[in-house]
């Protein structure tokens, strides 16, 4: 049986998704209320992005478009903005189906795999 590890000074914030630092050649595009934004990072449950628009901490309609190999996906969902740090906005995605969550998670893993291979080619 594996021992249960508990570190009291580390609070669990409930995140269960891997976060991807988006690379400029990762095939993903995000539109918030029809406006393209510069995606900084992404997970199955949220995004961080830069936008020149005047936004506030509220809910916005979002379209996610991404590609895994030769398969293209386009999902409409909602984004609840939760904080702003200078010009970086962070928010939680909602209204995604189980399939859409699974494909978004697969996209994150696919991009991470590409990044690892790209780094190995450099060395």
Short mmCIF file of C-alpha atoms in Angstrom, two decimals:
data_model
loop_
_atom_site.label_atom_id
_atom_site.label_comp_id
_atom_site.label_asym_id
_atom_site.label_seq_id
_atom_site.Cartn_x
_atom_site.Cartn_y
_atom_site.Cartn_z
CA UNK A 1 0.00 0.00 0.00
CA UNK A 2 1.31 3.44 -0.91
CA UNK A 3 1.79 5.81 2.01
CA UNK A 4 -0.44 8.86 2.01
CA UNK A 5 1.62 12.04 1.88
CA UNK A 6 0.31 15.20 3.49
CA UNK A 7 2.22 18.48 3.48
CA UNK A 8 0.33 20.92 5.71
CA UNK A 9 1.84 24.14 4.32
CA UNK A 10 0.71 23.28 0.76
CA UNK A 11 -2.96 24.06 0.34
CA UNK A 12 -4.78 22.20 -2.43
CA UNK A 13 -6.44 24.76 -4.69
CA UNK A 14 -8.54 22.12 -6.44
CA UNK A 15 -6.79 22.25 -9.84
CA UNK A 16 -6.74 18.90 -11.53
CA UNK A 17 -5.65 19.91 -15.04
CA UNK A 18 -2.21 20.24 -16.60
CA UNK A 19 -1.35 23.76 -17.71
CA UNK A 20 0.32 24.39 -21.05
CA UNK A 21 2.46 27.44 -21.78
CA UNK A 22 1.28 28.09 -25.33
CA UNK A 23 4.01 28.22 -27.96
CA UNK A 24 3.63 30.47 -31.00
CA UNK A 25 3.43 27.44 -33.31
CA UNK A 26 0.78 25.57 -31.27
CA UNK A 27 -2.31 25.35 -33.49
CA UNK A 28 -4.86 27.03 -31.24
CA UNK A 29 -6.93 30.19 -31.65
CA UNK A 30 -9.22 31.81 -29.10
CA UNK A 31 -11.92 34.40 -29.71
CA UNK A 32 -13.68 36.18 -26.87
CA UNK A 33 -16.87 37.88 -27.99
CA UNK A 34 -15.59 37.51 -31.57
CA UNK A 35 -12.25 39.21 -30.79
CA UNK A 36 -8.98 37.27 -31.20
CA UNK A 37 -6.74 37.27 -28.14
CA UNK A 38 -3.10 36.30 -27.55
CA UNK A 39 -3.21 33.07 -25.55
CA UNK A 40 -0.54 32.83 -22.85
CA UNK A 41 -1.45 29.49 -21.28
CA UNK A 42 -4.19 26.92 -21.35
CA UNK A 43 -5.55 23.96 -19.44
CA UNK A 44 -8.64 21.82 -19.77
CA UNK A 45 -10.37 24.14 -17.29
CA UNK A 46 -9.08 27.64 -18.01
CA UNK A 47 -6.99 30.10 -19.98
CA UNK A 48 -4.74 33.09 -19.48
CA UNK A 49 -4.48 35.64 -22.27
CA UNK A 50 -3.58 39.17 -23.30
CA UNK A 51 -6.26 41.37 -24.86
CA UNK A 52 -6.43 44.99 -25.86
CA UNK A 53 -10.20 45.12 -25.32
CA UNK A 54 -11.85 46.71 -22.33
CA UNK A 55 -12.91 43.66 -20.28
CA UNK A 56 -14.20 43.21 -16.75
CA UNK A 57 -14.52 40.31 -14.33
CA UNK A 58 -17.63 38.76 -15.84
CA UNK A 59 -18.67 35.91 -18.14
CA UNK A 60 -17.98 36.04 -21.90
CA UNK A 61 -18.77 33.77 -24.86
CA UNK A 62 -15.67 32.05 -26.23
CA UNK A 63 -14.79 30.07 -29.32
CA UNK A 64 -11.82 27.70 -29.10
CA UNK A 65 -10.30 26.39 -32.32
CA UNK A 66 -7.44 23.94 -32.28
CA UNK A 67 -5.91 21.13 -34.24
CA UNK A 68 -4.45 17.77 -33.22
CA UNK A 69 -2.45 16.36 -36.13
CA UNK A 70 -4.94 16.58 -39.01
CA UNK A 71 -8.12 16.77 -36.86
CA UNK A 72 -9.61 20.24 -36.38
CA UNK A 73 -11.92 21.16 -33.49
CA UNK A 74 -14.06 24.21 -32.80
CA UNK A 75 -15.92 24.58 -29.51
CA UNK A 76 -18.16 27.32 -28.18
CA UNK A 77 -18.16 27.77 -24.43
CA UNK A 78 -18.16 30.41 -21.69
CA UNK A 79 -15.29 32.09 -19.88
CA UNK A 80 -15.63 33.51 -16.39
CA UNK A 81 -12.81 35.99 -15.87
CA UNK A 82 -11.47 35.63 -12.34
CA UNK A 83 -8.49 37.98 -12.19
CA UNK A 84 -6.35 40.47 -14.05
CA UNK A 85 -2.62 40.89 -13.48
CA UNK A 86 -1.47 43.96 -15.42
CA UNK A 87 -2.58 43.14 -19.00
CA UNK A 88 -2.89 39.37 -18.40
CA UNK A 89 -6.44 38.08 -17.91
CA UNK A 90 -7.18 34.69 -16.31
CA UNK A 91 -10.46 32.82 -16.44
CA UNK A 92 -12.27 29.54 -16.02
CA UNK A 93 -13.90 27.73 -18.95
CA UNK A 94 -17.41 26.33 -18.59
CA UNK A 95 -20.22 24.88 -20.72
CA UNK A 96 -17.95 22.30 -22.36
CA UNK A 97 -19.24 18.77 -22.92
CA UNK A 98 -17.34 15.76 -21.61
CA UNK A 99 -16.06 15.11 -25.15
CA UNK A 100 -14.87 18.74 -25.49
CA UNK A 101 -13.05 18.53 -22.13
CA UNK A 102 -11.41 15.30 -23.23
CA UNK A 103 -10.29 16.77 -26.58
CA UNK A 104 -8.94 19.91 -24.90
CA UNK A 105 -7.01 17.76 -22.44
CA UNK A 106 -5.70 15.65 -25.34
CA UNK A 107 -4.62 18.86 -27.12
CA UNK A 108 -2.62 19.98 -24.05
CA UNK A 109 -0.89 16.59 -23.89
CA UNK A 110 -0.24 16.62 -27.65
CA UNK A 111 1.38 20.08 -27.44
CA UNK A 112 3.51 19.03 -24.46
CA UNK A 113 4.71 15.99 -26.42
CA UNK A 114 5.62 18.22 -29.38
CA UNK A 115 7.54 20.57 -27.06
CA UNK A 116 9.52 17.68 -25.56
CA UNK A 117 10.40 16.36 -29.01
CA UNK A 118 11.35 19.85 -30.19
CA UNK A 119 13.67 20.30 -27.19
CA UNK A 120 15.28 16.90 -27.78
CA UNK A 121 16.03 17.84 -31.37
CA UNK A 122 17.96 20.92 -30.18
CA UNK A 123 20.37 18.87 -28.06
#
